[in-house]
């Protein structure tokens, strides 16, 4: 039986990073406000564990994005398919990622790179492996490396 999974990325500002990746991938930012409001009302979540972002109350240290075509739970906003969870950690990123995303655009590589730079990504290196392919190594707003191909 296949397992359900999500990619979890440690970061300093989960909401800003979720916004960046949702726009970069064409994903939807999950809206957990129904669950957050329920937990607040039941006294199971302290107000200090929440923030207002995007006009709704969210968990302070967590934000997620999901593929817009995948199913999700209406109450919690949690995706039941392809998703990335961003969780706040106190330390800064150090060193190279051991895991990264490869983004494959539908068109010209330069147009994809320009679009991602406009969202706050940084171009690190252009790689040309001839017949094996070409891609650009980039960093998201918190310095996590990914490739645009």
PDB file of C-alpha atoms in Angstrom:
ATOM      1  CA  UNK A   1       0.000   0.000   0.000  1.00  0.00           C
ATOM      2  CA  UNK A   2       1.353   3.436  -0.948  1.00  0.00           C
ATOM      3  CA  UNK A   3       1.834   5.960   1.852  1.00  0.00           C
ATOM      4  CA  UNK A   4       0.647   9.543   2.009  1.00  0.00           C
ATOM      5  CA  UNK A   5       3.500  12.012   2.507  1.00  0.00           C
ATOM      6  CA  UNK A   6       4.356  15.705   2.530  1.00  0.00           C
ATOM      7  CA  UNK A   7       7.622  17.543   2.210  1.00  0.00           C
ATOM      8  CA  UNK A   8       8.449  19.540   5.366  1.00  0.00           C
ATOM      9  CA  UNK A   9      10.763  22.549   5.122  1.00  0.00           C
ATOM     10  CA  UNK A  10      12.248  24.206   8.220  1.00  0.00           C
ATOM     11  CA  UNK A  11      12.228  27.998   7.972  1.00  0.00           C
ATOM     12  CA  UNK A  12      12.072  31.262   9.895  1.00  0.00           C
ATOM     13  CA  UNK A  13       8.835  32.676   8.398  1.00  0.00           C
ATOM     14  CA  UNK A  14       6.506  29.862   7.314  1.00  0.00           C
ATOM     15  CA  UNK A  15       3.755  32.157   6.037  1.00  0.00           C
ATOM     16  CA  UNK A  16       5.998  34.224   3.771  1.00  0.00           C
ATOM     17  CA  UNK A  17       7.661  31.076   2.437  1.00  0.00           C
ATOM     18  CA  UNK A  18       4.291  29.390   1.825  1.00  0.00           C
ATOM     19  CA  UNK A  19       3.168  32.478  -0.097  1.00  0.00           C
ATOM     20  CA  UNK A  20       6.355  32.372  -2.211  1.00  0.00           C
ATOM     21  CA  UNK A  21       6.098  28.651  -3.021  1.00  0.00           C
ATOM     22  CA  UNK A  22       2.348  28.786  -3.697  1.00  0.00           C
ATOM     23  CA  UNK A  23       2.944  31.503  -6.279  1.00  0.00           C
ATOM     24  CA  UNK A  24       6.061  29.802  -7.694  1.00  0.00           C
ATOM     25  CA  UNK A  25       4.359  26.400  -8.117  1.00  0.00           C
ATOM     26  CA  UNK A  26       0.813  27.553  -8.844  1.00  0.00           C
ATOM     27  CA  UNK A  27      -0.289  25.827  -5.609  1.00  0.00           C
ATOM     28  CA  UNK A  28      -2.899  26.959  -3.077  1.00  0.00           C
ATOM     29  CA  UNK A  29      -1.970  28.149   0.408  1.00  0.00           C
ATOM     30  CA  UNK A  30      -3.903  25.978   2.849  1.00  0.00           C
ATOM     31  CA  UNK A  31      -6.461  27.801   5.002  1.00  0.00           C
ATOM     32  CA  UNK A  32      -6.572  26.257   8.498  1.00  0.00           C
ATOM     33  CA  UNK A  33      -8.670  29.115   9.926  1.00  0.00           C
ATOM     34  CA  UNK A  34     -11.730  26.909  10.614  1.00  0.00           C
ATOM     35  CA  UNK A  35      -9.653  24.547  12.731  1.00  0.00           C
ATOM     36  CA  UNK A  36      -7.732  27.378  14.418  1.00  0.00           C
ATOM     37  CA  UNK A  37     -10.934  29.220  15.369  1.00  0.00           C
ATOM     38  CA  UNK A  38     -12.467  25.972  16.668  1.00  0.00           C
ATOM     39  CA  UNK A  39      -9.407  25.216  18.826  1.00  0.00           C
ATOM     40  CA  UNK A  40      -9.313  28.790  20.147  1.00  0.00           C
ATOM     41  CA  UNK A  41     -13.016  28.670  21.024  1.00  0.00           C
ATOM     42  CA  UNK A  42     -12.576  25.345  22.812  1.00  0.00           C
ATOM     43  CA  UNK A  43      -9.634  26.693  24.821  1.00  0.00           C
ATOM     44  CA  UNK A  44      -7.313  24.103  23.261  1.00  0.00           C
ATOM     45  CA  UNK A  45      -5.040  26.599  21.533  1.00  0.00           C
ATOM     46  CA  UNK A  46      -3.581  29.727  23.138  1.00  0.00           C
ATOM     47  CA  UNK A  47      -3.982  33.005  21.256  1.00  0.00           C
ATOM     48  CA  UNK A  48      -0.166  33.358  21.308  1.00  0.00           C
ATOM     49  CA  UNK A  49       0.112  30.261  19.078  1.00  0.00           C
ATOM     50  CA  UNK A  50      -1.732  32.048  16.252  1.00  0.00           C
ATOM     51  CA  UNK A  51      -1.119  34.875  13.796  1.00  0.00           C
ATOM     52  CA  UNK A  52      -3.259  36.779  11.330  1.00  0.00           C
ATOM     53  CA  UNK A  53      -2.048  36.253   7.787  1.00  0.00           C
ATOM     54  CA  UNK A  54      -3.964  36.674   4.558  1.00  0.00           C
ATOM     55  CA  UNK A  55      -6.907  38.095   6.497  1.00  0.00           C
ATOM     56  CA  UNK A  56      -7.489  34.950   8.597  1.00  0.00           C
ATOM     57  CA  UNK A  57      -6.170  33.424  11.812  1.00  0.00           C
ATOM     58  CA  UNK A  58      -3.536  30.724  11.263  1.00  0.00           C
ATOM     59  CA  UNK A  59      -1.113  28.641  13.312  1.00  0.00           C
ATOM     60  CA  UNK A  60       1.878  30.857  14.112  1.00  0.00           C
ATOM     61  CA  UNK A  61       4.605  28.343  13.331  1.00  0.00           C
ATOM     62  CA  UNK A  62       3.097  26.373  10.466  1.00  0.00           C
ATOM     63  CA  UNK A  63       1.900  27.045   6.924  1.00  0.00           C
ATOM     64  CA  UNK A  64       1.343  24.692   4.021  1.00  0.00           C
ATOM     65  CA  UNK A  65       0.652  24.698   0.301  1.00  0.00           C
ATOM     66  CA  UNK A  66      -1.139  22.055  -1.745  1.00  0.00           C
ATOM     67  CA  UNK A  67      -1.716  21.230  -5.379  1.00  0.00           C
ATOM     68  CA  UNK A  68      -4.983  22.964  -6.349  1.00  0.00           C
ATOM     69  CA  UNK A  69      -6.404  19.846  -8.035  1.00  0.00           C
ATOM     70  CA  UNK A  70      -5.858  17.519  -5.071  1.00  0.00           C
ATOM     71  CA  UNK A  71      -8.560  16.856  -2.457  1.00  0.00           C
ATOM     72  CA  UNK A  72      -8.440  18.623   0.894  1.00  0.00           C
ATOM     73  CA  UNK A  73     -10.321  18.651   4.172  1.00  0.00           C
ATOM     74  CA  UNK A  74     -12.784  21.565   4.204  1.00  0.00           C
ATOM     75  CA  UNK A  75     -12.640  21.994   7.994  1.00  0.00           C
ATOM     76  CA  UNK A  76      -8.873  21.952   8.583  1.00  0.00           C
ATOM     77  CA  UNK A  77      -7.774  23.050   5.101  1.00  0.00           C
ATOM     78  CA  UNK A  78      -5.253  20.176   5.064  1.00  0.00           C
ATOM     79  CA  UNK A  79      -4.420  18.843   1.632  1.00  0.00           C
ATOM     80  CA  UNK A  80      -4.771  15.116   0.990  1.00  0.00           C
ATOM     81  CA  UNK A  81      -2.310  14.973  -1.867  1.00  0.00           C
ATOM     82  CA  UNK A  82       0.767  16.824  -3.019  1.00  0.00           C
ATOM     83  CA  UNK A  83       1.709  19.333  -0.327  1.00  0.00           C
ATOM     84  CA  UNK A  84       4.595  21.159   1.315  1.00  0.00           C
ATOM     85  CA  UNK A  85       4.540  22.122   4.991  1.00  0.00           C
ATOM     86  CA  UNK A  86       6.697  24.998   6.253  1.00  0.00           C
ATOM     87  CA  UNK A  87       7.530  24.875   9.957  1.00  0.00           C
ATOM     88  CA  UNK A  88       9.195  27.606  11.975  1.00  0.00           C
ATOM     89  CA  UNK A  89      12.515  26.792  13.612  1.00  0.00           C
ATOM     90  CA  UNK A  90      14.706  29.165  15.619  1.00  0.00           C
ATOM     91  CA  UNK A  91      17.989  28.571  13.792  1.00  0.00           C
ATOM     92  CA  UNK A  92      19.054  30.007  10.441  1.00  0.00           C
ATOM     93  CA  UNK A  93      19.720  27.723   7.487  1.00  0.00           C
ATOM     94  CA  UNK A  94      23.311  26.512   7.342  1.00  0.00           C
ATOM     95  CA  UNK A  95      24.999  24.751   4.460  1.00  0.00           C
ATOM     96  CA  UNK A  96      23.658  23.166   1.301  1.00  0.00           C
ATOM     97  CA  UNK A  97      20.305  21.406   1.136  1.00  0.00           C
ATOM     98  CA  UNK A  98      20.442  17.618   1.065  1.00  0.00           C
ATOM     99  CA  UNK A  99      17.052  17.588  -0.680  1.00  0.00           C
ATOM    100  CA  UNK A 100      15.655  20.121  -3.156  1.00  0.00           C
ATOM    101  CA  UNK A 101      12.791  20.734  -5.560  1.00  0.00           C
ATOM    102  CA  UNK A 102      13.241  20.786  -9.328  1.00  0.00           C
ATOM    103  CA  UNK A 103      10.740  23.048 -11.067  1.00  0.00           C
ATOM    104  CA  UNK A 104      10.024  22.299 -14.715  1.00  0.00           C
ATOM    105  CA  UNK A 105       8.398  25.156 -16.594  1.00  0.00           C
ATOM    106  CA  UNK A 106       6.190  24.807 -19.645  1.00  0.00           C
ATOM    107  CA  UNK A 107       8.185  27.262 -21.701  1.00  0.00           C
ATOM    108  CA  UNK A 108      11.497  29.008 -21.912  1.00  0.00           C
ATOM    109  CA  UNK A 109      13.906  28.597 -18.983  1.00  0.00           C
ATOM    110  CA  UNK A 110      14.782  32.303 -18.934  1.00  0.00           C
ATOM    111  CA  UNK A 111      11.114  33.271 -18.597  1.00  0.00           C
ATOM    112  CA  UNK A 112      10.760  30.901 -15.622  1.00  0.00           C
ATOM    113  CA  UNK A 113      13.899  32.277 -13.963  1.00  0.00           C
ATOM    114  CA  UNK A 114      12.724  35.868 -14.476  1.00  0.00           C
ATOM    115  CA  UNK A 115       9.297  35.053 -13.003  1.00  0.00           C
ATOM    116  CA  UNK A 116      10.854  33.368  -9.951  1.00  0.00           C
ATOM    117  CA  UNK A 117      13.260  36.278  -9.418  1.00  0.00           C
ATOM    118  CA  UNK A 118      10.257  38.600  -9.483  1.00  0.00           C
ATOM    119  CA  UNK A 119       8.773  36.568  -6.615  1.00  0.00           C
ATOM    120  CA  UNK A 120      11.948  36.939  -4.540  1.00  0.00           C
ATOM    121  CA  UNK A 121      14.128  34.016  -5.660  1.00  0.00           C
ATOM    122  CA  UNK A 122      17.835  34.484  -6.319  1.00  0.00           C
ATOM    123  CA  UNK A 123      19.732  33.022  -9.281  1.00  0.00           C
ATOM    124  CA  UNK A 124      22.848  31.216  -8.012  1.00  0.00           C
ATOM    125  CA  UNK A 125      24.267  29.385 -11.024  1.00  0.00           C
ATOM    126  CA  UNK A 126      23.457  28.435 -14.610  1.00  0.00           C
ATOM    127  CA  UNK A 127      24.315  24.814 -15.454  1.00  0.00           C
ATOM    128  CA  UNK A 128      24.664  23.535 -19.024  1.00  0.00           C
ATOM    129  CA  UNK A 129      25.303  19.819 -19.346  1.00  0.00           C
ATOM    130  CA  UNK A 130      24.816  19.794 -23.124  1.00  0.00           C
ATOM    131  CA  UNK A 131      22.608  16.880 -24.213  1.00  0.00           C
ATOM    132  CA  UNK A 132      22.007  15.916 -20.547  1.00  0.00           C
ATOM    133  CA  UNK A 133      20.146  19.197 -20.014  1.00  0.00           C
ATOM    134  CA  UNK A 134      20.441  22.694 -18.648  1.00  0.00           C
ATOM    135  CA  UNK A 135      19.008  24.268 -15.536  1.00  0.00           C
ATOM    136  CA  UNK A 136      19.470  27.098 -13.074  1.00  0.00           C
ATOM    137  CA  UNK A 137      20.274  26.677  -9.400  1.00  0.00           C
ATOM    138  CA  UNK A 138      18.228  29.196  -7.410  1.00  0.00           C
ATOM    139  CA  UNK A 139      17.444  30.101  -3.797  1.00  0.00           C
ATOM    140  CA  UNK A 140      14.059  30.894  -2.289  1.00  0.00           C
ATOM    141  CA  UNK A 141      13.703  33.969  -0.033  1.00  0.00           C
ATOM    142  CA  UNK A 142      15.172  32.047   2.947  1.00  0.00           C
ATOM    143  CA  UNK A 143      18.122  30.624   1.012  1.00  0.00           C
ATOM    144  CA  UNK A 144      16.810  27.105   0.295  1.00  0.00           C
ATOM    145  CA  UNK A 145      18.225  25.876  -2.997  1.00  0.00           C
ATOM    146  CA  UNK A 146      16.036  24.596  -5.826  1.00  0.00           C
ATOM    147  CA  UNK A 147      16.466  24.143  -9.551  1.00  0.00           C
ATOM    148  CA  UNK A 148      14.545  25.679 -12.440  1.00  0.00           C
ATOM    149  CA  UNK A 149      14.650  23.610 -15.616  1.00  0.00           C
TER     150      UNK A 149
END
